[in-house]
mmCIF file with all atom_site columns, C-alpha atoms in Angstrom:
data_model
loop_
_atom_site.group_PDB
_atom_site.id
_atom_site.type_symbol
_atom_site.label_atom_id
_atom_site.label_alt_id
_atom_site.label_comp_id
_atom_site.label_asym_id
_atom_site.label_entity_id
_atom_site.label_seq_id
_atom_site.pdbx_PDB_ins_code
_atom_site.Cartn_x
_atom_site.Cartn_y
_atom_site.Cartn_z
_atom_site.occupancy
_atom_site.B_iso_or_equiv
_atom_site.pdbx_formal_charge
_atom_site.auth_seq_id
_atom_site.auth_comp_id
_atom_site.auth_asym_id
_atom_site.auth_atom_id
_atom_site.pdbx_PDB_model_num
ATOM 1   C CA . MET W 1 1   ? -4.764 -1.090  -7.614 1.00 57.00 ? 468 MET W CA 1
ATOM 2   C CA . PRO W 1 2   ? -2.766 1.168   -5.258 1.00 63.00 ? 469 PRO W CA 1
ATOM 3   C CA . ARG W 1 3   ? 0.005  -0.425  -3.231 1.00 61.00 ? 470 ARG W CA 1
ATOM 4   C CA . ASP W 1 4   ? -0.604 -0.634  0.509  1.00 63.00 ? 471 ASP W CA 1
ATOM 5   C CA . PRO W 1 5   ? 2.828  -0.638  2.204  1.00 65.00 ? 472 PRO W CA 1
ATOM 6   C CA . GLY W 1 6   ? 1.245  -1.514  5.544  1.00 66.00 ? 473 GLY W CA 1
ATOM 7   C CA . ALA W 1 7   ? -0.290 -4.767  4.326  1.00 77.00 ? 474 ALA W CA 1
ATOM 8   C CA . ALA W 1 8   ? 2.942  -6.579  3.413  1.00 76.00 ? 475 ALA W CA 1
ATOM 9   C CA . PRO W 1 9   ? 4.420  -6.601  6.949  1.00 77.00 ? 476 PRO W CA 1
ATOM 10  C CA . GLU W 1 10  ? 1.049  -7.685  8.333  1.00 80.00 ? 477 GLU W CA 1
ATOM 11  C CA . ARG W 1 11  ? 0.846  -10.564 5.839  1.00 83.00 ? 478 ARG W CA 1
ATOM 12  C CA . THR W 1 12  ? 4.406  -11.555 6.715  1.00 80.00 ? 479 THR W CA 1
ATOM 13  C CA . ARG W 1 13  ? 3.622  -11.533 10.425 1.00 80.00 ? 480 ARG W CA 1
ATOM 14  C CA . LEU W 1 14  ? 0.569  -13.696 9.818  1.00 85.00 ? 481 LEU W CA 1
ATOM 15  C CA . ALA W 1 15  ? 2.633  -16.083 7.683  1.00 84.00 ? 482 ALA W CA 1
ATOM 16  C CA . TRP W 1 16  ? 5.137  -16.450 10.527 1.00 81.00 ? 483 TRP W CA 1
ATOM 17  C CA . ARG W 1 17  ? 2.235  -17.218 12.862 1.00 84.00 ? 484 ARG W CA 1
ATOM 18  C CA . ARG W 1 18  ? 0.810  -19.843 10.475 1.00 88.00 ? 485 ARG W CA 1
ATOM 19  C CA . THR W 1 19  ? 4.216  -21.479 10.157 1.00 84.00 ? 486 THR W CA 1
ATOM 20  C CA . GLY W 1 20  ? 4.529  -21.617 13.945 1.00 84.00 ? 487 GLY W CA 1
ATOM 21  C CA . LEU W 1 21  ? 1.121  -23.251 14.241 1.00 87.00 ? 488 LEU W CA 1
ATOM 22  C CA . SER W 1 22  ? 2.004  -25.767 11.519 1.00 85.00 ? 489 SER W CA 1
ATOM 23  C CA . ALA W 1 23  ? 5.260  -26.514 13.320 1.00 84.00 ? 490 ALA W CA 1
ATOM 24  C CA . ALA W 1 24  ? 3.306  -27.164 16.521 1.00 88.00 ? 491 ALA W CA 1
ATOM 25  C CA . VAL W 1 25  ? 1.230  -29.780 14.719 1.00 87.00 ? 492 VAL W CA 1
ATOM 26  C CA . VAL W 1 26  ? 4.344  -31.414 13.230 1.00 83.00 ? 493 VAL W CA 1
ATOM 27  C CA . ALA W 1 27  ? 6.096  -31.411 16.606 1.00 86.00 ? 494 ALA W CA 1
ATOM 28  C CA . LEU W 1 28  ? 3.110  -33.004 18.329 1.00 88.00 ? 495 LEU W CA 1
ATOM 29  C CA . LEU W 1 29  ? 2.803  -35.659 15.619 1.00 85.00 ? 496 LEU W CA 1
ATOM 30  C CA . ALA W 1 30  ? 6.549  -36.352 15.846 1.00 83.00 ? 497 ALA W CA 1
ATOM 31  C CA . ALA W 1 31  ? 6.296  -36.676 19.634 1.00 86.00 ? 498 ALA W CA 1
ATOM 32  C CA . ARG W 1 32  ? 3.329  -39.039 19.508 1.00 87.00 ? 499 ARG W CA 1
ATOM 33  C CA . PRO W 1 33  ? 5.389  -42.262 19.014 1.00 85.00 ? 500 PRO W CA 1
ATOM 34  C CA . ALA W 1 34  ? 7.410  -41.419 22.144 1.00 86.00 ? 501 ALA W CA 1
ATOM 35  C CA . PHE W 1 35  ? 4.304  -42.045 24.252 1.00 87.00 ? 502 PHE W CA 1
ATOM 36  C CA . HIS W 1 36  ? 3.842  -45.595 22.990 1.00 87.00 ? 503 HIS W CA 1
ATOM 37  C CA . PRO W 1 37  ? 4.557  -48.186 25.735 1.00 88.00 ? 504 PRO W CA 1
ATOM 38  C CA . ASP W 1 38  ? 7.312  -49.780 23.615 1.00 89.00 ? 505 ASP W CA 1
ATOM 39  C CA . ALA W 1 39  ? 9.020  -46.472 22.759 1.00 85.00 ? 506 ALA W CA 1
ATOM 40  C CA . GLY W 1 40  ? 12.782 -46.527 22.748 1.00 87.00 ? 507 GLY W CA 1
ATOM 41  C CA . PRO W 1 41  ? 15.494 -43.877 22.961 1.00 88.00 ? 508 PRO W CA 1
ATOM 42  C CA . ALA W 1 42  ? 15.203 -43.045 19.253 1.00 86.00 ? 509 ALA W CA 1
ATOM 43  C CA . GLN W 1 43  ? 11.563 -42.039 19.612 1.00 85.00 ? 510 GLN W CA 1
ATOM 44  C CA . TRP W 1 44  ? 12.376 -39.954 22.694 1.00 88.00 ? 511 TRP W CA 1
ATOM 45  C CA . LEU W 1 45  ? 15.229 -38.173 20.896 1.00 88.00 ? 512 LEU W CA 1
ATOM 46  C CA . ILE W 1 46  ? 13.059 -37.434 17.867 1.00 85.00 ? 513 ILE W CA 1
ATOM 47  C CA . ALA W 1 47  ? 10.315 -36.085 20.115 1.00 87.00 ? 514 ALA W CA 1
ATOM 48  C CA . ALA W 1 48  ? 12.798 -33.936 22.008 1.00 89.00 ? 515 ALA W CA 1
ATOM 49  C CA . ALA W 1 49  ? 14.260 -32.579 18.752 1.00 87.00 ? 516 ALA W CA 1
ATOM 50  C CA . ALA W 1 50  ? 10.778 -31.797 17.446 1.00 87.00 ? 517 ALA W CA 1
ATOM 51  C CA . MET W 1 51  ? 9.802  -29.931 20.599 1.00 89.00 ? 518 MET W CA 1
ATOM 52  C CA . ALA W 1 52  ? 13.111 -28.034 20.667 1.00 90.00 ? 519 ALA W CA 1
ATOM 53  C CA . GLY W 1 53  ? 12.660 -27.072 17.009 1.00 87.00 ? 520 GLY W CA 1
ATOM 54  C CA . TRP W 1 54  ? 9.148  -25.870 17.671 1.00 88.00 ? 521 TRP W CA 1
ATOM 55  C CA . ALA W 1 55  ? 10.315 -23.781 20.623 1.00 90.00 ? 522 ALA W CA 1
ATOM 56  C CA . ALA W 1 56  ? 13.093 -22.290 18.482 1.00 88.00 ? 523 ALA W CA 1
ATOM 57  C CA . LEU W 1 57  ? 10.631 -21.378 15.713 1.00 86.00 ? 524 LEU W CA 1
ATOM 58  C CA . ILE W 1 58  ? 8.291  -19.685 18.150 1.00 87.00 ? 525 ILE W CA 1
ATOM 59  C CA . GLY W 1 59  ? 11.215 -17.845 19.742 1.00 87.00 ? 526 GLY W CA 1
ATOM 60  C CA . LEU W 1 60  ? 12.401 -16.603 16.353 1.00 84.00 ? 527 LEU W CA 1
ATOM 61  C CA . ALA W 1 61  ? 8.899  -15.488 15.403 1.00 83.00 ? 528 ALA W CA 1
ATOM 62  C CA . LEU W 1 62  ? 8.541  -13.552 18.649 1.00 82.00 ? 529 LEU W CA 1
ATOM 63  C CA . HIS W 1 63  ? 11.974 -12.009 18.074 1.00 81.00 ? 530 HIS W CA 1
ATOM 64  C CA . ARG W 1 64  ? 11.011 -10.971 14.528 1.00 79.00 ? 531 ARG W CA 1
ATOM 65  C CA . ALA W 1 65  ? 7.533  -9.579  15.273 1.00 78.00 ? 532 ALA W CA 1
ATOM 66  C CA . PRO W 1 66  ? 8.628  -6.151  16.611 1.00 77.00 ? 533 PRO W CA 1
ATOM 67  C CA . GLY W 1 67  ? 10.756 -5.616  13.500 1.00 76.00 ? 534 GLY W CA 1
ATOM 68  C CA . LEU W 1 68  ? 7.657  -6.001  11.338 1.00 73.00 ? 535 LEU W CA 1
ATOM 69  C CA . ARG W 1 69  ? 5.691  -3.374  13.276 1.00 75.00 ? 536 ARG W CA 1
ATOM 70  C CA . VAL W 1 70  ? 8.046  -0.449  12.563 1.00 74.00 ? 537 VAL W CA 1
ATOM 71  C CA . ARG W 1 71  ? 7.850  1.594   9.364  1.00 73.00 ? 538 ARG W CA 1
ATOM 72  C CA . PRO W 1 72  ? 9.698  0.613   7.231  1.00 74.00 ? 539 PRO W CA 1
ATOM 73  C CA . PRO W 1 73  ? 10.125 -2.961  8.504  1.00 72.00 ? 540 PRO W CA 1
ATOM 74  C CA . ARG W 1 74  ? 13.642 -3.852  9.601  1.00 73.00 ? 541 ARG W CA 1
ATOM 75  C CA . PRO W 1 75  ? 15.404 -6.475  7.461  1.00 74.00 ? 542 PRO W CA 1
ATOM 76  C CA . ALA W 1 76  ? 16.068 -9.811  9.151  1.00 75.00 ? 543 ALA W CA 1
ATOM 77  C CA . ALA W 1 77  ? 18.141 -11.994 6.836  1.00 78.00 ? 544 ALA W CA 1
ATOM 78  C CA . ARG W 1 78  ? 19.695 -14.072 9.658  1.00 83.00 ? 545 ARG W CA 1
ATOM 79  C CA . THR W 1 79  ? 16.355 -14.704 11.343 1.00 81.00 ? 546 THR W CA 1
ATOM 80  C CA . ILE W 1 80  ? 14.740 -15.763 8.079  1.00 81.00 ? 547 ILE W CA 1
ATOM 81  C CA . ARG W 1 81  ? 17.625 -18.127 7.268  1.00 87.00 ? 548 ARG W CA 1
ATOM 82  C CA . ALA W 1 82  ? 17.392 -19.693 10.739 1.00 86.00 ? 549 ALA W CA 1
ATOM 83  C CA . TYR W 1 83  ? 13.620 -20.075 10.369 1.00 82.00 ? 550 TYR W CA 1
ATOM 84  C CA . ALA W 1 84  ? 14.061 -21.782 6.994  1.00 85.00 ? 551 ALA W CA 1
ATOM 85  C CA . LEU W 1 85  ? 16.757 -24.097 8.364  1.00 89.00 ? 552 LEU W CA 1
ATOM 86  C CA . ILE W 1 86  ? 14.598 -25.179 11.309 1.00 85.00 ? 553 ILE W CA 1
ATOM 87  C CA . THR W 1 87  ? 11.627 -25.697 8.991  1.00 83.00 ? 554 THR W CA 1
ATOM 88  C CA . ALA W 1 88  ? 13.785 -27.949 6.775  1.00 88.00 ? 555 ALA W CA 1
ATOM 89  C CA . ALA W 1 89  ? 14.892 -29.834 9.891  1.00 86.00 ? 556 ALA W CA 1
ATOM 90  C CA . PHE W 1 90  ? 11.217 -30.496 10.620 1.00 81.00 ? 557 PHE W CA 1
ATOM 91  C CA . ALA W 1 91  ? 10.985 -32.204 7.235  1.00 84.00 ? 558 ALA W CA 1
ATOM 92  C CA . VAL W 1 92  ? 13.894 -34.451 8.222  1.00 85.00 ? 559 VAL W CA 1
ATOM 93  C CA . ILE W 1 93  ? 12.294 -35.199 11.599 1.00 82.00 ? 560 ILE W CA 1
ATOM 94  C CA . GLY W 1 94  ? 9.032  -36.053 9.840  1.00 79.00 ? 561 GLY W CA 1
ATOM 95  C CA . GLY W 1 95  ? 10.922 -38.466 7.597  1.00 81.00 ? 562 GLY W CA 1
ATOM 96  C CA . LEU W 1 96  ? 12.515 -40.116 10.617 1.00 78.00 ? 563 LEU W CA 1
ATOM 97  C CA . VAL W 1 97  ? 9.145  -40.550 12.280 1.00 78.00 ? 564 VAL W CA 1
ATOM 98  C CA . VAL W 1 98  ? 7.780  -42.244 9.173  1.00 79.00 ? 565 VAL W CA 1
ATOM 99  C CA . MET W 1 99  ? 10.808 -44.554 8.873  1.00 80.00 ? 566 MET W CA 1
ATOM 100 C CA . LEU W 1 100 ? 10.849 -45.656 12.507 1.00 70.00 ? 567 LEU W CA 1
#
């Protein structure tokens, strides 16, 4: 099967979009307890952190998208590391939501 060099950046761009959509779901689920009538400061802080993380992920994805459109795609090691770090932080936030 011949290699299509144009497909890899497109798949990567779509993967970034899927991750952003998944992060939106996680952020909304993490924010849900903050709307309970008995919600305290911890729930509000977790919700704020989740929304800030989601906004950061979307911002990074929008920053990275133009680099994937050029031929050859520009490398983005710092952006990818930041994206991975924020995604790991979402796992921690999800754990906090479950524990509280």
